[in-house]
Tab-separated table of C-alpha atoms and ligand atoms in Angstrom:
chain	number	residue	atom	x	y	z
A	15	UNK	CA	33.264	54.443	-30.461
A	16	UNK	CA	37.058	54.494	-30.625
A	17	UNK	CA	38.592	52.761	-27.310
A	18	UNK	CA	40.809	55.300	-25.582
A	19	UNK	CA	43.567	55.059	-22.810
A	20	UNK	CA	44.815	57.281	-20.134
A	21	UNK	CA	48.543	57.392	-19.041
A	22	UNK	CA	49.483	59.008	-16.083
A	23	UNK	CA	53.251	59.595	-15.415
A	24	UNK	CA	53.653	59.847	-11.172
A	25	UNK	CA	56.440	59.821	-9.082
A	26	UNK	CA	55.419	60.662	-5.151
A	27	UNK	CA	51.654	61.847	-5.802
A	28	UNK	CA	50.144	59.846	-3.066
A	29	UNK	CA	47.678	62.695	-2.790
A	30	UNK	CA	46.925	64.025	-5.803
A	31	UNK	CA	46.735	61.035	-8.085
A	32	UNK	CA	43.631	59.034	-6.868
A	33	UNK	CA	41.207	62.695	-7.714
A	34	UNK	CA	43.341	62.075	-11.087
A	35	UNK	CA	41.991	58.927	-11.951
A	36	UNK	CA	38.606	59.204	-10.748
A	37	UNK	CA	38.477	62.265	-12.701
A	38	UNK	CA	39.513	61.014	-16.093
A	39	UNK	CA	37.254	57.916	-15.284
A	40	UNK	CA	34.172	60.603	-14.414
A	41	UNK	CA	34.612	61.699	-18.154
A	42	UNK	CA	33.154	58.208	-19.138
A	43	UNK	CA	35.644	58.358	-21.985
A	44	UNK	CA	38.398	55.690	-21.142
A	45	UNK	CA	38.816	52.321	-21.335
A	46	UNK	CA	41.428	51.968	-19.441
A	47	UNK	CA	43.832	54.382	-17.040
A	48	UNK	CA	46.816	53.444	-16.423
A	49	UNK	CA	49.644	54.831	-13.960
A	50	UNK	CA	53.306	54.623	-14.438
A	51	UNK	CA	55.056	54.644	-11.156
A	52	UNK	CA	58.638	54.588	-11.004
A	53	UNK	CA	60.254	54.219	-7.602
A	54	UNK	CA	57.710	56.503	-5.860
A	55	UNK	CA	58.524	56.183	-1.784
A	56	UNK	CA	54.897	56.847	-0.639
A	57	UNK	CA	51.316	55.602	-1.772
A	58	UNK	CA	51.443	56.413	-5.226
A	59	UNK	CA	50.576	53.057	-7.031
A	60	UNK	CA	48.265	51.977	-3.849
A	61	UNK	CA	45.810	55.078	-4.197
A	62	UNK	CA	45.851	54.806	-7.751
A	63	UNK	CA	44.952	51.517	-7.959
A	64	UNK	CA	41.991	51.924	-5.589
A	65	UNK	CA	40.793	54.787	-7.389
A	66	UNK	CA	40.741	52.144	-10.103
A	67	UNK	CA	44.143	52.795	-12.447
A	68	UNK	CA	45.934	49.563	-13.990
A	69	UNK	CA	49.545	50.688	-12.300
A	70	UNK	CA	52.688	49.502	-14.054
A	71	UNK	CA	56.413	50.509	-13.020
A	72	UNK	CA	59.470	51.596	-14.889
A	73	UNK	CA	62.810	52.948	-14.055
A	74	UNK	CA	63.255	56.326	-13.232
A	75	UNK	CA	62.442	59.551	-15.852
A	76	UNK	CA	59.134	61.337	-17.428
A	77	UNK	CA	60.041	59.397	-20.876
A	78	UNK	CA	60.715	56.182	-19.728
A	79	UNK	CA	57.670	55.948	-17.402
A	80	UNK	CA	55.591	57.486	-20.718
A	81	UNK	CA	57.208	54.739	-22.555
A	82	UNK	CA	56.124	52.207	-20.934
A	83	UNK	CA	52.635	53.443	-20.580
A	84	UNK	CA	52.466	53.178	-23.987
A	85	UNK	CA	54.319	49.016	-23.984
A	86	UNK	CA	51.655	48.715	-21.544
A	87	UNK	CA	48.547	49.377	-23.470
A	88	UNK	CA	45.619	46.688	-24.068
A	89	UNK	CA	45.632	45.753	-27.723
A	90	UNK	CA	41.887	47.588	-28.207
A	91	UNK	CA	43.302	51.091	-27.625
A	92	UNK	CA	43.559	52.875	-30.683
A	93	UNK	CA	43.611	56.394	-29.082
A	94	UNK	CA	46.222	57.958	-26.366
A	95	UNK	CA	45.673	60.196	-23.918
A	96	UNK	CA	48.926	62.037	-21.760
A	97	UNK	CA	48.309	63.995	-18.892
A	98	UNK	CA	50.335	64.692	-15.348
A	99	UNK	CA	49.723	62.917	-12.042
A	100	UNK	CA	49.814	66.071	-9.908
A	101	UNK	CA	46.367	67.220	-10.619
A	102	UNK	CA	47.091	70.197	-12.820
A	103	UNK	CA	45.305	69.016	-16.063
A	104	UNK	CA	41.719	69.431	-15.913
A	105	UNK	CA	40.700	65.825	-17.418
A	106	UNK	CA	37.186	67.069	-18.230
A	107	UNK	CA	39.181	68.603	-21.216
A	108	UNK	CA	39.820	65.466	-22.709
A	109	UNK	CA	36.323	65.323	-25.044
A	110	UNK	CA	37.919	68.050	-26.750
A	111	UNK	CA	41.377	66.676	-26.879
A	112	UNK	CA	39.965	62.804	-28.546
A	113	UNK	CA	36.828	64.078	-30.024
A	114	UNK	CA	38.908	65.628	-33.682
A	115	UNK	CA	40.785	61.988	-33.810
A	116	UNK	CA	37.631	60.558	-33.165
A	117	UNK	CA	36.072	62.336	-35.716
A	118	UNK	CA	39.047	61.608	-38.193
A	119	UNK	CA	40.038	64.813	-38.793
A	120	UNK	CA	43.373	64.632	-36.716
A	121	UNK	CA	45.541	62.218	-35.742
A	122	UNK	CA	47.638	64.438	-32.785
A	123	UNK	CA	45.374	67.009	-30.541
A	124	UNK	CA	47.680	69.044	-27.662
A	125	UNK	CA	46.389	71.331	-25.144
A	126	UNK	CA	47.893	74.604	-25.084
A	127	UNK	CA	47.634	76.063	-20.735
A	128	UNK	CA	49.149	79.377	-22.657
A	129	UNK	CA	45.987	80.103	-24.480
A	130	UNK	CA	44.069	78.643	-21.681
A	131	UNK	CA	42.865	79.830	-18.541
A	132	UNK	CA	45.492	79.383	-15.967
A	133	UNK	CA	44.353	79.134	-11.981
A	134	UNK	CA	47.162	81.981	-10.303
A	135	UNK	CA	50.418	80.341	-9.690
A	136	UNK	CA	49.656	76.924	-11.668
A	137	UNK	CA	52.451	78.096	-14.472
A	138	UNK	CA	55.524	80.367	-13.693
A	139	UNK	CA	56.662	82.591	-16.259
A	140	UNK	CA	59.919	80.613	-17.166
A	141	UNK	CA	57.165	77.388	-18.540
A	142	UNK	CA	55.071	79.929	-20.343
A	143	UNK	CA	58.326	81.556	-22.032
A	144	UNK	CA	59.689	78.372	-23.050
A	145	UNK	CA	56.466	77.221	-24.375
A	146	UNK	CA	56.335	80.023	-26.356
A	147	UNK	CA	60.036	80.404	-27.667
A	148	UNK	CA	59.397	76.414	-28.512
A	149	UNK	CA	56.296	77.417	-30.806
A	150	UNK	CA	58.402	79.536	-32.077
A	151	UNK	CA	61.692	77.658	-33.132
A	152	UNK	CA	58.700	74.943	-34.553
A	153	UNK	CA	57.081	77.178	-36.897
A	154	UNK	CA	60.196	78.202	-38.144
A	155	UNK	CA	61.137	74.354	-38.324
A	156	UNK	CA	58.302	72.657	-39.310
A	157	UNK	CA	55.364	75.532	-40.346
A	158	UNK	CA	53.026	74.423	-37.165
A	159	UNK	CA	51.238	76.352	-34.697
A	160	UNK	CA	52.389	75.595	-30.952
A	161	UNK	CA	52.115	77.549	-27.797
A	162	UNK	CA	53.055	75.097	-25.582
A	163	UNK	CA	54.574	72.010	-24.600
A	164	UNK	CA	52.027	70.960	-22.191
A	165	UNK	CA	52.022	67.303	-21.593
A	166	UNK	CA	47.963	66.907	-21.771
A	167	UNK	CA	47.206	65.538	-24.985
A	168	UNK	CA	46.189	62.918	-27.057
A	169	UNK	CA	47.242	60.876	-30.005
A	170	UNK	CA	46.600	58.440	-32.523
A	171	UNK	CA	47.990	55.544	-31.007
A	172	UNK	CA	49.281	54.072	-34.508
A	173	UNK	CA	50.822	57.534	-35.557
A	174	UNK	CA	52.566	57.637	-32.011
A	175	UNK	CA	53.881	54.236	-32.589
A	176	UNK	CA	55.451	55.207	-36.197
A	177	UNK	CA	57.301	58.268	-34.146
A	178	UNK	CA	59.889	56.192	-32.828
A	179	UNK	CA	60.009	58.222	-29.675
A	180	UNK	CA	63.210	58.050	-27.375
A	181	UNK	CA	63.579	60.595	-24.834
A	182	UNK	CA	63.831	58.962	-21.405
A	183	UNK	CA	63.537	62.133	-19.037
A	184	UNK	CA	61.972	65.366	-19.943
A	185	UNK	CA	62.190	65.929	-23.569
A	186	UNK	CA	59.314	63.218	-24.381
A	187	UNK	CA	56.866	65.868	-24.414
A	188	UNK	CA	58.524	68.033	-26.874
A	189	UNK	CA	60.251	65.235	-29.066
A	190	UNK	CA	56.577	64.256	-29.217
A	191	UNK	CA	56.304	67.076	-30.772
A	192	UNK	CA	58.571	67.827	-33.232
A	193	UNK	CA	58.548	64.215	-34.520
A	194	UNK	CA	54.415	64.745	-34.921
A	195	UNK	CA	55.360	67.701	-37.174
A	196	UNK	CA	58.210	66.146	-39.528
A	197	UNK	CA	56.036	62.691	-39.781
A	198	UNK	CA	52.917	64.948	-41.332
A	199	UNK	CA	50.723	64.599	-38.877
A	200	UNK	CA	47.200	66.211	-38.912
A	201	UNK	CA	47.895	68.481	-35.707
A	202	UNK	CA	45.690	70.564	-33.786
A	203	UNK	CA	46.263	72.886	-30.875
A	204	UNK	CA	43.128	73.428	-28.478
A	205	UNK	CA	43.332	75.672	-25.021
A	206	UNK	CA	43.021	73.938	-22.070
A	207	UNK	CA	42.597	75.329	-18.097
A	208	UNK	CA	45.228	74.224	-15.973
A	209	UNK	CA	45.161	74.443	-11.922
A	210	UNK	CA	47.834	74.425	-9.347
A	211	UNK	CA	49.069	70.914	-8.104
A	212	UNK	CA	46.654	69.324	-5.859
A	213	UNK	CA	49.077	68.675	-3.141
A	214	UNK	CA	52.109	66.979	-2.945
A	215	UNK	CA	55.357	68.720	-4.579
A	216	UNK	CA	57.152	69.596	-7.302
A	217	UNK	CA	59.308	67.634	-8.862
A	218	UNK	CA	60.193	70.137	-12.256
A	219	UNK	CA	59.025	73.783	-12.593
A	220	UNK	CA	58.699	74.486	-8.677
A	221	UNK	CA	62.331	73.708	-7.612
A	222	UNK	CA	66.031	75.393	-9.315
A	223	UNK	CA	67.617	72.305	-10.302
A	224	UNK	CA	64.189	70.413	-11.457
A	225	UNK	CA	64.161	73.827	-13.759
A	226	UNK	CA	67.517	73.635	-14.688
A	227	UNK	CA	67.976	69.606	-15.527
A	228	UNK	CA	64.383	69.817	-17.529
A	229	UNK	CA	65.701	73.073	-19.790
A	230	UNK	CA	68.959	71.469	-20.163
A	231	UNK	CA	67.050	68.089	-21.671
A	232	UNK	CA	64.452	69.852	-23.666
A	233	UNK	CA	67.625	72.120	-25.290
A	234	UNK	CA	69.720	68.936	-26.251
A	235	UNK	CA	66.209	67.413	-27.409
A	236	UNK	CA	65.997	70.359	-29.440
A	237	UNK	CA	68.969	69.979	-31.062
A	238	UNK	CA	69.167	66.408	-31.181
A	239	UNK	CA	65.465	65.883	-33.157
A	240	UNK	CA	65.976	69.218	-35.094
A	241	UNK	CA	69.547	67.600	-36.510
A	242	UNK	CA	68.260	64.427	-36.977
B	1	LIG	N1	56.871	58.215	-13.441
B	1	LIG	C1	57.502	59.367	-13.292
B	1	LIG	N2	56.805	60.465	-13.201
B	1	LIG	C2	57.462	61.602	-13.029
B	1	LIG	C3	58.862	61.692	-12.962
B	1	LIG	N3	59.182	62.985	-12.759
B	1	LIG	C4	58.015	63.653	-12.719
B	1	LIG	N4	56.984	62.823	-12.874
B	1	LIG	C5	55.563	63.150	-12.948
B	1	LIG	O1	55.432	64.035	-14.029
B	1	LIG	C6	54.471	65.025	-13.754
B	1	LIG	C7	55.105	66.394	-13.846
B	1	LIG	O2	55.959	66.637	-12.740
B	1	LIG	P1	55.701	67.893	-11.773
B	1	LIG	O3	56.456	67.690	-10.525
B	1	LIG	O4	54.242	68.154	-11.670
B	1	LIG	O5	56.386	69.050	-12.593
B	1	LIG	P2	55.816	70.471	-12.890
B	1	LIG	O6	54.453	70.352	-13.471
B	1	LIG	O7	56.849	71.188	-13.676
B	1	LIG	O8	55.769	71.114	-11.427
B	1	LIG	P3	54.533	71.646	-10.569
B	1	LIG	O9	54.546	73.118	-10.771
B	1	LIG	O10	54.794	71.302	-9.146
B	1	LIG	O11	53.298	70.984	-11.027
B	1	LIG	C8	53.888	64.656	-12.392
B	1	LIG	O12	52.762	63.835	-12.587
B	1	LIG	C9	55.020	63.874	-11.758
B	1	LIG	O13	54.563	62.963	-10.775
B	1	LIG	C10	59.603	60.499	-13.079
B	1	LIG	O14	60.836	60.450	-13.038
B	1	LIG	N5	58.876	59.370	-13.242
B	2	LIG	MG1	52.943	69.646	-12.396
């Protein structure tokens, strides 16, 4: 059996993130989960760590606190597993996400919430559009299917190493992306459900300037990936 890890961005989830962990734990699947908090002002990295999460910090941003999930990971793990702290990805999902790496038939599996079935309210239509147009531009780019640029997924934790990743904020999902495509990795898109936060608040898609500072950094990731 391959040893997987779990890493869980969070910033301020005191009270969705402990269901988090004990939900990816109930899937009997990890090794280890592990939760980068960075600068949270509540219980975060105290709830998480009861519900039994290794917790490490980093400075502020979705990339950085990613990035040092991934410094952070026990020297076992060969397979890595992304998904938010807020609730919204339905870990029992995750078989499906590792089980075509385990099986050695992929090396990058991402959950698409546009082909999935979406609990009312858990996506607004400005995150479906841009997942969409971003399939879009990839296909044209790089000849793979995408339909989303949901942050549940999982990858081969060599192949993510070789990606040279570098977004600090919000483009880590997508640069994930496009770098998975030029590198030649064997990628596979698989629907996943996705809920509504289980409490706490928004930090992106439910507030105007979390919109507007995550589309402006997924744009210039765009660009900056597509030029490089
Ligand atoms: N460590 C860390 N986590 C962050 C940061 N910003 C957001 N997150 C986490 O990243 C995930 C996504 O942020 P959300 O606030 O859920 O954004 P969203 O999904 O667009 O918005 P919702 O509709 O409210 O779910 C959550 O787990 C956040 O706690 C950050 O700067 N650092
Ligand atoms: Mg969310």
């Amino acid at each position: 059996m391959s040893s997987i890890s779990v890493i869980i961005p969070a910033l301020d989830e005191e009270e969705p993130i402990g269901g988090v962990v004990r939900e990816c734990l109930a899937t009997g699947l990890p090794n280890e989960v592990i939760v980068v908090d960075n600068g949270s002002t509540d219980r975060t990295a105290e709830r998480a760590h009861e519900a039994g999460a290794r917790v490490v910090t980093a400075p502020r941003g979705y990339g950085r606190a990613c990035a040092a999930g991934v410094r952070a990971l026990g020297p076992e793990c060969e397979i890595v597993v992304f998904l938010d702290g807020d609730g919204s990805d339905v870990p029992a999902f995750m078989n499906h996400l590792v089980e075509p790496i385990v099986r050695g038939t992929h090396d990058f599996v991402i959950g698409s919430r546009t082909r999935g079935q979406r609990e009312p309210g858990s996506m607004n239509f400005q995150q479906v559009l841009s997942g969409r147009v971003a399939g879009f531009l990839l296909r044209l780019l790089y000849r793979v299917h995408y339909t989303d640029m949901s942050p549940f997924r999982a990858i081969r934790r060599n192949a993510l190493e070789r990606l040279d990743m570098r977004e600090q904020t919000y483009g880590w999902n997508l640069e994930m992306q496009m770098k998975a495509a030029r590198a030649g990795l064997r990628i596979l898109e698989i629907p996943v459900n996705h809920r509504r936060r289980a409490g706490g608040e928004s930090k992106v898609s439910g507030t105007f300037r979390g919109t507007f500072v995550a589309g402006a950094r997924i744009v210039a990731t765009f660009v900056r990936v597509a030029l490089g």
